[in-house]
Structures are given as structure tokens and as C-alpha cells.
Amino acid sequence: PARQFDTRTTEPISFFLSSLEDLLAWQPNSNDDFNVSAVPLAKRQPPLHSERPRTLVCHDMRGGYLEDRFIQGSATRNPYVFYHWRYIDIFIYFSHHTITIPPVCWTNAAHRNGVPVLGTFITEWTGGEKLCEAFLAGGEEAYHAVSKQLARIAQHYRFDGWLVNIENVLSAAAVGNLPRFLQHLTAQVHSAVPGGLVIWYDSVLQNGTLRWQNELTKENRVFFDACDGLFTNYNWKEEHLERTRRLAGPRYTDIYVGIDVFARGDVIGGGFDTDKSLHLVRQHGLSAAIFAPGWVYEHLGEENFLHNENKFWGLLAKYLHTHSICTLPLTTSFSLGMGTSRFLAGKEEEAGPWYDLSAQEIQPLYLEHEGRLSISCCLQDAWYGGSSLRVQGTIPPNEERVAIRLFSLQMPAPPKLFLTLVYKLEGPHLDKFAVALELSTCDSGTCHDGNVTSLPEPNGRHQPRFLPTPPPSLAKLLTACNHSSHSWTSRCYELDLQDCTLRDLFLLVSLHQPSPQEMPFTCLLGEVRVLDAASMVASPPQVQSLMASQLWWQ
């Protein structure tokens, strides 16, 4: 079928639905299997519904369903990717098709990093008026059928809910049923999708006129009260934020103040001045909806995209809250889901561009390091996938080392951990540096290393013991311990902890001898793993009942 497969190549593709008839006729079928997300939503701390203000990203690029529609990837040079997942709470895939089902590659990448993904249900212009009249102006059976189908679609494709955007005038009958439709949709999504969300876009008012408010008002509050949040329009000033905060009451973090990165209309700041808008939003304790951050790619061009993307998010860093990983194993080779080559065990297996966001791995903290430290992506060399993590900086004069925070963690430490690190030093003076991992734990009077002779660490920092050879039961898993391959160095470590809570994972770069001059370094990270020894001993389950069908040999 042309909806699920590219007519030119037969490759499976992600798709949208264009009409109310398509929505009501939708049934899951076996051609949909490729579109079902294979990655469950990872747990993270703090959870979505904590008290602190949230950050939503709404991705809108050139009509949507570009190269990201190819479920098994494509040979795209310089594609758009998003990787600052540690700093955001919700990701919306937006297009102007009536029912935007997020391409599954986005759901996989977001879920792997703990971020829920919403599709978009939008009606616009006169066609939108007719569509709304058809399902909202009659009895409840009609709008119940629509909300049930939307919830079923989210449940089937395993994304997390909907942005609802009614951008057309409504009749009195239709607008009268709209809050009830939103309530029913929200209840259906909550019951079908654990942690599901429905967010309303600031557009029509309770009398049916289309007039963007740029704030929460008495005229649009009825829709906010019926669902999980309000995404405001973009042309607000500080007084709008003050009134919104007052009117929202205890639900003020459910207001996502719209910030258009393209800065269309009368806005405070967009582009590289987006921080001015975000600063004001945060001053009033509200959540933010950053719309079309693909501006970096579309406006500034593809060539220098990764550098410009880090600059854009770096400017927002002080207003963004980070999220912690709270489950093990933690394993990543930092791949962005794209590259100019494919690497395996440090060796280039295949040259040529590729793009597949489903292959993006867990992403670290990027924005921490002002001044003398920086973290960026390196496409020229990798251990596995398409990229490695480039850590650059200097060790100040007469100091021994620097620690670079890679991940924030929040979980009870298991009694025994294994850690692995694959790295490569670049530049001059390679023999003067040593590279290792370090874990920090939360302050606790009882937390200590399993090593009885060592005193408790006053600052909760633990350097795992170097493991020259892995235990026989883990030899297969830790096969690369202490080998070099294609000038990559592989190291394994172990750490015994009692009554501890893991807090941070650091990369430690140190000098064998402190130097009177500052010492610059560049280190590529190819892979990092933090493993719970107890759960690693069991061998993984074997694949059963493998079948192949619909083969076409080229």
C-alpha cells in the first residue's frame, strides 16, 4: 500500500492521515508493523509531573515527513537531528496534515532518552470548519468516535498523546461540545497510554471565534481545564505572563508559553536571542514551548549545523533543567543516528552518508562547560555507529586533572558495578595524559566503597578499580577489556558500593605530572557502559520463531 511503503523503492515509510474519513476508517494492520515504536519510554528523574517548569520542543520543518519518513534510514547528507534530550520534557512532531502521526524514528530516539512524543490533530481554514462541524456539532457519539480513534492510534504506534490545534471559526453547537471532546480525548489517552498527554493550542475562544490570546484568559480557560496543558501563541509581552500566572493557579507549570525561534510577529526574541524570551518565561515560573528550533538548520544552513546547534542550546542552558538517568544498564556509543561513514569496533565498515534516528543512542549532557571545556560530536571517527563524543579542554597550570560531567544519575547503587570506557586521545603529548571514569554519590553517612581499608570519600567521589581481566562469567560481554583497536583504547573497571545513591558519571582527564603551563587535550569517547553486575551474569534470551516475508531481491 502506498501509504505505508514508498512507491519508488518499496521501503517502509511513516505517514499521516488527511481527513476525518481516513481517521474514522483507520484500523491497525500488518503493513503498519514498521511504524510501531520499538523503544519503550525510558524512566528519568524528575518525572514529567514534578513541580518544576518544563520545556517542550515543537518540531516543524518544511511540512514534515522529509527524510525522517524512511523508517529504515536513508543516505541523506547533512540531515537535521536533535540530540539535546537531557534538557527537554516533551517533543511534538508538527505538520499541517490533519492527523500527524510522529515518524517512528523520532519516537524511538526520544523514548530512548526518556522524552514523550506527541502527534498533532489540526483543523484549519474553511476545510477545518467543515471537518469540525461534522464531528463536533452533533451528538456525543461523533466526537467520542474521533477521540477513541486518536487514542487508539497513539496506543498502537506507541507514542504518547496529542497536541490539539483548532485554527478555524466554530459554530455555537460545535464550540459547545469542544470542551467535552477534549475531556473525553484526555481520558481516553490517559487510559490507553501510560503517562499520555493532551495539550491544547491557544486558538479559538469559548464563543467560537478564532482569536489568539497569547495567554490564558477567561475566554480560553475552559479548554485548558479540559486537558493536560495549554500551548500559548507567540506574541506575548510580560503583562501576559503575569496575568497567566495568576489565572492558572496551582496548574501554572501546565502553561507552555510559545516561543517562535523564527521570531515571526511581535515577539521578545528568537534565533540566537531566544534566551531573552525564555528568561522572561522562567522569571514567572511557567513552562516553555520552543517552536521550530530547526531554525538553526533551515536559516543558518546545513554545513555548520552541529556547531550552530550547540551554540543555540548553549545560550538557553541556564534556563533549562537537566534530567537524570534512573535505570541501569547505561550504555551508549554517543551515535547521533547519522554519519558520513559507519564504524564497527573502531573500523570504518562503510563510507557514505546515512541517516536513521532510530539508531541514535543515549545522549549526554552537552551544555555544562563554559570556557575551558567543551563537548561536541565528532563525525570523522567513531567506535560504533556514525559519531563519537569529542571532549576538548585544558588542564590549568599546576593542576593534576579535570572532571567532565557526562551524565546526571539518580538511582540506588547496586552492590557491584562494572564500567567500561573506550577512548582515543588526539594531538601532541599523548603520553602525558591518563583517562578514566569517576562516579559521584549523594551525601549519606553510611555510603562507602566496598574496599574496607579505604576511608569514606568526603565529597562522595569514587574512582572505580581498574579490572585487568574480566571474570570468566562476563568474559563475553567485556570482551574488549584492555585491548587497543584502530588506536582506540578499551578499559574495564569495577566498583563495590554500599548504601549509596548514584549522582553523576564523570570523565576524568589527568596528567601524570602537573605542568607549569596549561595543558590542552582532545579526547574522543567511543563508548561508555555502566552495568549492574548482578543483572549482567544471566545470558540474554535467544531470539525465537524468526520469520521473513515479502522479500524482493535487488
XYZ file of C-alpha atoms in Angstrom:
554
model
C 0.000 0.000 0.000
C 1.301 3.454 -0.967
C 0.546 4.901 2.466
C 2.966 2.572 4.264
C 5.571 1.942 1.540
C 7.485 4.251 -0.777
C 6.112 3.677 -4.287
C 9.546 4.122 -5.861
C 11.677 1.825 -3.674
C 9.061 -0.166 -1.636
C 10.862 0.954 1.560
C 8.577 1.313 4.600
C 7.694 4.943 5.380
C 5.965 6.908 8.128
C 2.694 8.570 7.154
C -0.098 10.971 8.162
C -3.888 10.915 7.753
C -5.527 13.694 5.740
C -9.222 13.590 6.571
C -11.890 12.725 9.113
C -12.884 9.772 6.905
C -9.299 8.428 6.995
C -9.248 8.792 10.782
C -12.565 7.015 11.371
C -11.674 4.245 8.900
C -8.233 3.622 10.428
C -7.613 0.094 11.658
C -4.253 -1.415 12.593
C -2.949 -3.916 10.040
C 0.228 -5.894 9.452
C 1.597 -3.297 6.995
C 1.819 -0.936 9.984
C 4.342 -3.037 11.888
C 7.316 -0.923 10.810
C 5.602 2.202 12.188
C 5.226 0.857 15.731
C 7.868 2.267 18.088
C 10.239 -0.445 19.304
C 11.643 1.593 22.205
C 9.654 1.958 25.445
C 9.741 5.371 27.150
C 12.805 5.314 29.449
C 12.293 6.401 33.041
C 14.030 9.593 34.152
C 14.145 11.910 37.142
C 12.426 14.116 37.992
C 9.263 12.715 36.392
C 7.197 14.832 33.995
C 4.653 15.924 36.596
C 7.111 17.275 39.150
C 6.709 20.864 40.338
C 9.415 22.485 38.240
C 8.685 24.300 34.939
C 9.020 22.138 31.838
C 10.468 22.618 28.348
C 8.538 21.421 25.298
C 10.036 21.342 21.799
C 7.649 21.561 18.832
C 9.398 20.414 15.648
C 8.008 21.982 12.468
C 10.176 21.728 9.368
C 9.188 22.287 5.727
C 5.855 20.483 6.013
C 7.240 17.427 7.812
C 7.786 13.822 6.639
C 11.093 14.648 4.937
C 13.973 12.141 5.037
C 12.760 11.214 8.544
C 9.862 9.335 6.915
C 12.191 6.491 5.823
C 11.832 4.074 8.713
C 14.958 2.057 7.882
C 17.034 5.152 7.225
C 18.301 6.903 4.111
C 21.566 8.037 2.517
C 20.993 11.691 3.437
C 23.971 14.030 3.628
C 23.879 16.618 6.456
C 20.398 15.757 7.820
C 18.615 17.541 10.685
C 18.991 15.788 14.023
C 18.006 16.720 17.566
C 20.127 15.477 20.458
C 19.731 17.823 23.468
C 17.203 15.422 25.026
C 18.606 15.806 28.575
C 17.232 19.379 28.656
C 13.660 18.918 27.412
C 10.487 17.295 28.748
C 8.151 16.821 25.746
C 8.668 16.588 21.954
C 5.842 17.406 19.494
C 6.036 16.497 15.814
C 4.029 19.180 13.994
C 2.774 19.403 10.429
C -0.291 20.881 8.701
C -1.753 17.473 7.810
C -4.979 16.821 9.734
C -3.607 13.887 11.755
C 0.184 14.000 12.142
C 1.445 10.623 13.371
C 5.051 11.189 14.512
C 7.566 9.331 12.299
C 8.603 6.305 14.332
C 12.315 7.192 14.210
C 11.580 10.316 16.302
C 9.585 8.304 18.850
C 12.396 5.752 19.145
C 15.113 8.399 19.645
C 13.046 10.445 22.130
C 11.916 7.397 24.132
C 15.469 6.063 24.416
C 16.325 9.389 26.083
C 13.219 9.478 28.300
C 11.174 12.084 26.367
C 7.474 11.531 25.478
C 6.349 12.333 21.908
C 3.033 13.878 20.810
C 1.402 13.920 17.391
C -0.770 16.789 16.123
C -4.512 16.941 15.384
C -5.065 20.191 13.437
C -8.015 21.788 11.608
C -7.621 24.995 9.579
C -9.432 27.349 7.182
C -12.827 26.529 5.672
C -11.952 22.843 5.302
C -11.280 22.779 9.058
C -14.634 24.453 9.751
C -16.459 21.736 7.794
C -14.475 18.973 9.493
C -15.217 20.369 12.984
C -18.892 20.834 12.121
C -19.061 17.175 11.045
C -17.783 15.713 14.332
C -18.486 18.433 16.939
C -21.854 19.948 16.048
C -23.921 16.774 16.507
C -24.274 14.339 19.386
C -21.560 12.867 21.581
C -21.280 9.642 19.506
C -19.476 11.577 16.745
C -16.834 13.263 18.879
C -16.462 10.148 21.066
C -15.633 8.168 17.897
C -12.905 10.697 16.989
C -11.339 10.763 20.460
C -11.358 6.948 20.673
C -9.620 6.660 17.297
C -6.962 9.236 18.236
C -6.256 7.352 21.488
C -6.131 4.008 19.622
C -3.638 5.412 17.095
C -1.326 6.689 19.866
C -1.604 3.356 21.675
C -0.976 1.284 18.529
C 2.070 3.231 17.273
C 3.306 3.697 20.878
C 3.667 7.446 21.017
C 2.362 9.468 23.940
C -0.572 11.707 23.018
C -1.709 14.746 21.028
C -1.421 18.481 20.515
C -4.924 19.685 19.513
C -4.916 22.793 17.300
C -8.335 24.072 16.105
C -7.438 27.100 13.938
C -10.820 27.914 12.426
C -14.114 29.520 13.447
C -16.638 27.180 15.139
C -20.442 27.246 15.203
C -22.160 27.616 18.572
C -23.077 23.910 18.547
C -19.507 22.815 17.735
C -17.793 25.038 20.308
C -20.322 23.930 22.930
C -19.112 20.335 22.508
C -15.416 21.181 22.195
C -14.573 21.088 25.947
C -16.425 17.762 26.255
C -14.465 16.386 23.272
C -11.171 17.488 24.883
C -12.168 15.923 28.221
C -13.105 12.659 26.545
C -9.936 12.609 24.427
C -7.786 13.275 27.516
C -9.492 10.481 29.460
C -9.141 8.068 26.503
C -5.429 8.894 26.036
C -4.733 8.569 29.779
C -6.347 5.141 29.843
C -4.759 3.859 26.584
C -1.225 5.271 27.009
C 0.566 5.238 30.391
C 1.708 8.818 31.068
C -0.206 10.042 27.988
C -0.826 13.776 27.395
C -3.251 16.052 25.549
C -2.205 19.705 25.090
C -4.434 22.454 23.678
C -3.117 25.215 21.402
C -4.292 28.780 22.133
C -6.585 29.483 19.132
C -10.409 29.545 19.265
C -12.332 31.053 22.179
C -15.311 29.679 24.068
C -17.685 31.699 21.831
C -16.262 30.046 18.676
C -14.290 32.998 17.277
C -10.693 32.437 16.194
C -8.551 34.899 18.143
C -5.143 34.031 19.523
C -4.804 35.265 23.102
C -1.043 34.779 23.722
C -2.005 33.957 27.311
C -4.501 32.083 29.474
C -7.747 34.105 29.671
C -11.346 33.652 30.820
C -12.217 33.114 27.119
C -9.909 30.094 26.581
C -9.646 28.715 30.103
C -12.462 26.191 29.533
C -10.166 24.291 27.118
C -7.174 24.395 29.496
C -9.391 22.971 32.250
C -10.403 20.063 29.989
C -6.897 18.699 29.212
C -3.275 18.455 30.392
C -1.909 21.814 29.256
C -2.127 24.995 27.172
C 0.442 25.900 24.475
C 0.112 29.701 24.046
C 0.565 31.673 20.853
C 3.856 33.579 20.469
C 3.058 37.329 20.513
C 3.079 37.885 24.269
C 4.618 40.536 26.498
C 5.485 40.393 30.185
C 1.999 41.503 31.303
C 0.517 38.452 29.517
C 2.791 36.209 31.615
C 1.798 37.968 34.849
C -1.926 37.550 34.138
C -1.440 33.930 33.037
C 0.441 33.017 36.200
C -2.352 34.493 38.356
C -5.184 32.842 36.423
C -3.553 29.391 36.166
C -3.473 28.966 39.944
C -1.697 25.778 41.056
C -1.509 24.491 37.442
C 0.927 27.203 36.281
C 3.534 24.654 35.074
C 0.892 23.253 32.669
C 1.086 26.544 30.710
C 3.618 26.163 27.879
C 4.424 29.700 26.726
C 5.053 29.642 22.970
C 8.463 30.898 21.756
C 8.819 31.007 17.940
C 12.511 30.638 17.109
C 11.800 32.203 13.683
C 10.568 35.317 15.609
C 7.502 35.891 13.409
C 5.193 38.699 14.577
C 5.743 40.892 17.618
C 7.936 38.739 19.876
C 10.566 39.335 22.576
C 13.333 37.303 20.935
C 14.023 34.428 18.536
C 17.050 32.991 16.774
C 20.152 33.435 18.909
C 18.089 35.819 21.096
C 15.616 33.082 22.082
C 17.173 33.204 25.565
C 15.581 36.651 26.110
C 12.111 35.128 25.728
C 12.952 32.064 27.805
C 14.417 34.232 30.580
C 11.089 36.073 30.985
C 9.039 32.862 30.890
C 11.186 31.354 33.650
C 11.011 34.530 35.759
C 7.278 33.851 36.038
C 7.779 30.145 36.797
C 5.982 28.988 33.629
C 6.805 26.153 31.230
C 8.067 26.939 27.716
C 7.150 25.631 24.246
C 10.072 26.222 21.885
C 8.593 26.211 18.378
C 10.665 25.368 15.273
C 14.189 25.166 16.734
C 15.032 23.735 13.290
C 15.633 27.457 12.507
C 19.279 26.659 13.239
C 19.299 24.206 10.307
C 16.902 25.981 7.935
C 18.115 29.555 8.404
C 21.842 29.107 9.069
C 22.321 26.163 6.704
C 23.387 22.532 6.892
C 27.160 22.905 6.673
C 27.923 24.161 10.166
C 24.790 22.744 11.755
C 26.254 20.809 14.711
C 28.364 23.792 15.816
C 25.411 26.215 15.499
C 23.054 23.793 17.260
C 25.363 23.571 20.290
C 25.650 27.376 20.284
C 21.834 27.792 20.163
C 21.135 25.396 23.048
C 24.187 26.644 24.960
C 22.645 30.140 25.056
C 19.487 28.657 26.627
C 21.340 26.390 29.069
C 20.880 28.454 32.223
C 17.080 28.358 31.801
C 16.850 24.616 31.075
C 16.547 21.930 33.736
C 18.548 18.736 33.241
C 17.169 15.231 33.663
C 18.786 12.248 35.328
C 19.009 8.649 34.171
C 17.471 6.348 36.773
C 17.902 2.804 35.411
C 20.816 0.536 34.507
C 22.372 -0.629 32.272
C 23.533 2.712 30.863
C 25.313 2.014 27.599
C 25.989 4.393 24.734
C 28.383 4.979 21.870
C 27.006 8.557 21.518
C 25.853 7.995 17.912
C 23.582 10.808 16.642
C 21.711 8.477 14.263
C 23.606 9.895 11.275
C 27.095 9.955 9.878
C 29.419 10.233 6.924
C 30.542 6.606 7.473
C 29.546 3.582 9.543
C 32.027 2.261 12.101
C 32.255 -1.057 13.930
C 34.830 -1.632 16.703
C 36.685 1.490 15.580
C 37.000 0.397 11.953
C 35.239 2.146 9.080
C 32.949 -0.530 7.641
C 31.171 1.549 5.026
C 31.860 5.037 3.672
C 28.995 7.315 2.638
C 26.294 9.382 4.342
C 23.493 7.761 6.326
C 20.597 8.967 8.481
C 18.486 6.863 10.838
C 17.259 8.471 14.070
C 16.159 5.063 15.396
C 19.880 4.283 15.641
C 20.561 7.380 17.763
C 21.911 6.357 21.173
C 21.558 7.837 24.656
C 22.866 11.392 24.553
C 24.962 13.038 27.309
C 24.936 16.498 28.877
C 26.338 18.921 26.305
C 25.863 22.393 27.726
C 27.752 22.359 31.001
C 31.167 23.510 30.063
C 31.788 27.213 29.681
C 35.258 28.450 28.849
C 37.946 25.847 29.063
C 35.927 22.670 28.407
C 33.684 21.701 25.506
C 31.738 18.629 24.434
C 30.749 18.148 20.793
C 30.040 15.444 18.211
C 32.808 14.035 16.025
C 31.685 12.554 12.692
C 35.172 11.811 11.390
C 35.904 8.916 13.754
C 33.780 6.585 15.874
C 33.912 3.315 17.759
C 30.426 2.231 16.756
C 27.751 3.869 14.573
C 28.435 7.230 12.981
C 29.959 9.516 15.595
C 31.918 9.737 18.810
C 31.943 12.380 21.541
C 34.771 14.923 21.337
C 35.829 16.276 24.738
C 38.260 19.209 24.486
C 39.747 21.417 27.127
C 42.783 22.443 29.104
C 44.183 21.420 32.473
C 45.168 24.663 34.276
C 48.812 25.258 35.295
C 49.986 23.156 38.278
C 46.715 21.240 38.441
C 46.549 17.492 38.017
C 43.202 16.851 36.391
C 39.785 17.978 35.209
C 36.470 16.139 35.560
C 33.842 16.462 32.806
C 30.270 15.532 33.781
C 28.761 13.248 31.138
C 25.516 12.122 32.784
C 23.377 13.019 35.768
C 22.156 9.887 37.566
C 19.554 9.296 40.244
C 19.177 5.716 41.442
C 20.226 3.407 44.268
C 23.675 1.984 43.521
C 23.731 -1.803 43.167
C 26.306 -3.546 45.380
C 28.650 -4.150 42.438
C 29.117 -2.175 39.233
C 31.148 -2.879 36.125
C 32.112 0.118 33.965
C 33.694 0.143 30.524
C 35.279 3.013 28.607
C 36.521 3.187 25.011
C 38.528 6.320 24.177
C 41.173 7.818 21.917
C 43.498 10.729 22.749
C 44.420 13.106 19.909
C 47.095 15.742 19.445
C 50.608 16.143 20.909
C 51.837 14.912 24.348
C 49.541 11.854 24.337
C 51.824 10.035 26.765
C 51.360 12.774 29.398
C 47.604 12.151 29.920
C 45.552 9.447 31.576
C 41.799 8.971 31.033
C 39.358 7.242 33.423
C 35.775 7.284 34.717
C 34.565 8.587 38.065
C 31.186 8.204 39.805
C 29.776 10.528 42.438
C 27.189 9.556 45.050
C 24.768 11.641 47.093
C 25.881 12.571 50.601
C 24.958 9.849 53.045
C 26.615 8.962 56.323
C 26.504 5.262 55.506
C 27.554 5.255 51.822
C 31.038 3.840 51.232
C 33.219 1.838 48.863
C 33.274 -1.887 49.443
C 37.026 -1.617 49.974
C 37.244 -1.898 53.790
C 40.667 -0.267 54.069
C 39.604 2.967 52.342
C 38.114 5.870 54.275
C 34.718 7.250 53.153
C 35.132 9.771 50.325
C 34.420 13.211 51.830
C 32.995 14.532 48.545
C 31.216 11.328 47.502
C 33.545 10.782 44.504
C 34.528 7.193 43.693
C 37.178 6.075 41.235
C 36.407 2.520 40.103
C 39.210 -0.072 40.295
C 40.931 -0.965 37.049
C 39.980 -4.516 36.004
C 42.819 -6.121 34.012
C 40.821 -9.242 33.113
C 37.048 -9.666 33.373
C 35.587 -12.517 35.494
C 35.020 -15.657 33.376
C 31.196 -15.321 33.516
C 31.446 -11.867 31.894
C 34.320 -12.554 29.509
C 31.987 -12.476 26.502
C 30.288 -9.221 27.496
C 33.524 -7.450 28.454
C 35.450 -8.991 25.589
C 37.357 -5.831 24.611
C 38.815 -5.098 28.076
C 42.240 -3.518 27.904
C 42.747 -4.005 24.207
C 43.628 -1.427 21.617
C 41.946 -1.481 18.229
C 42.460 1.077 15.447
C 44.162 3.295 18.065
C 41.104 3.160 20.360
C 41.845 2.069 23.944
C 39.360 -0.033 25.876
C 39.278 -0.172 29.686
C 37.146 -2.059 32.222
C 36.566 -1.156 35.876
C 34.675 -2.457 38.895
C 33.237 -0.649 41.897
C 31.637 -2.048 45.067
C 29.294 0.322 46.898
C 27.100 0.010 49.981
C 24.031 2.146 50.815
C 24.755 4.687 48.086
C 22.723 6.698 45.582
C 24.409 7.326 42.232
C 24.535 11.009 41.279
C 26.902 11.727 38.348
C 29.182 9.999 35.877
C 32.362 11.931 35.010
C 35.175 11.557 32.543
C 38.461 12.201 34.328
C 41.414 13.536 32.285
C 44.607 13.788 34.331
C 48.307 14.477 33.902
C 50.926 12.006 35.072
C 52.945 15.095 36.210
C 51.406 18.526 36.800
C 52.769 21.150 34.399
C 53.593 24.843 34.971
C 51.806 25.621 31.678
C 48.167 24.927 30.904
C 47.896 21.647 29.011
C 45.337 21.340 26.188
C 43.819 17.921 25.433
C 41.374 16.345 22.981
C 39.770 13.021 23.838
C 37.276 11.096 21.699
C 34.843 8.896 23.619
C 33.746 5.851 21.647
C 31.640 4.045 24.223
C 30.695 4.174 27.909
C 28.852 1.473 29.855
C 27.697 1.313 33.480
C 26.450 -2.189 34.288
C 24.826 -3.763 37.331
C 26.940 -6.888 37.902
C 24.010 -8.905 39.267
C 21.816 -8.463 36.202
C 24.707 -8.980 33.765
C 25.586 -12.550 34.695
C 22.445 -14.058 33.178
C 22.791 -14.723 29.453
C 20.356 -12.769 27.293
C 17.294 -14.616 25.922
C 17.712 -16.115 22.473
C 15.602 -14.941 19.523
C 12.711 -17.349 18.830
C 10.436 -18.003 15.825
C 12.270 -15.839 13.282
C 10.336 -15.403 10.025
C 10.988 -13.479 6.807
C 8.276 -12.462 4.356
C 7.680 -10.228 1.310
C 11.249 -10.468 0.045
C 12.336 -8.533 -3.015
C 15.894 -9.164 -4.213
C 17.618 -6.272 -5.945
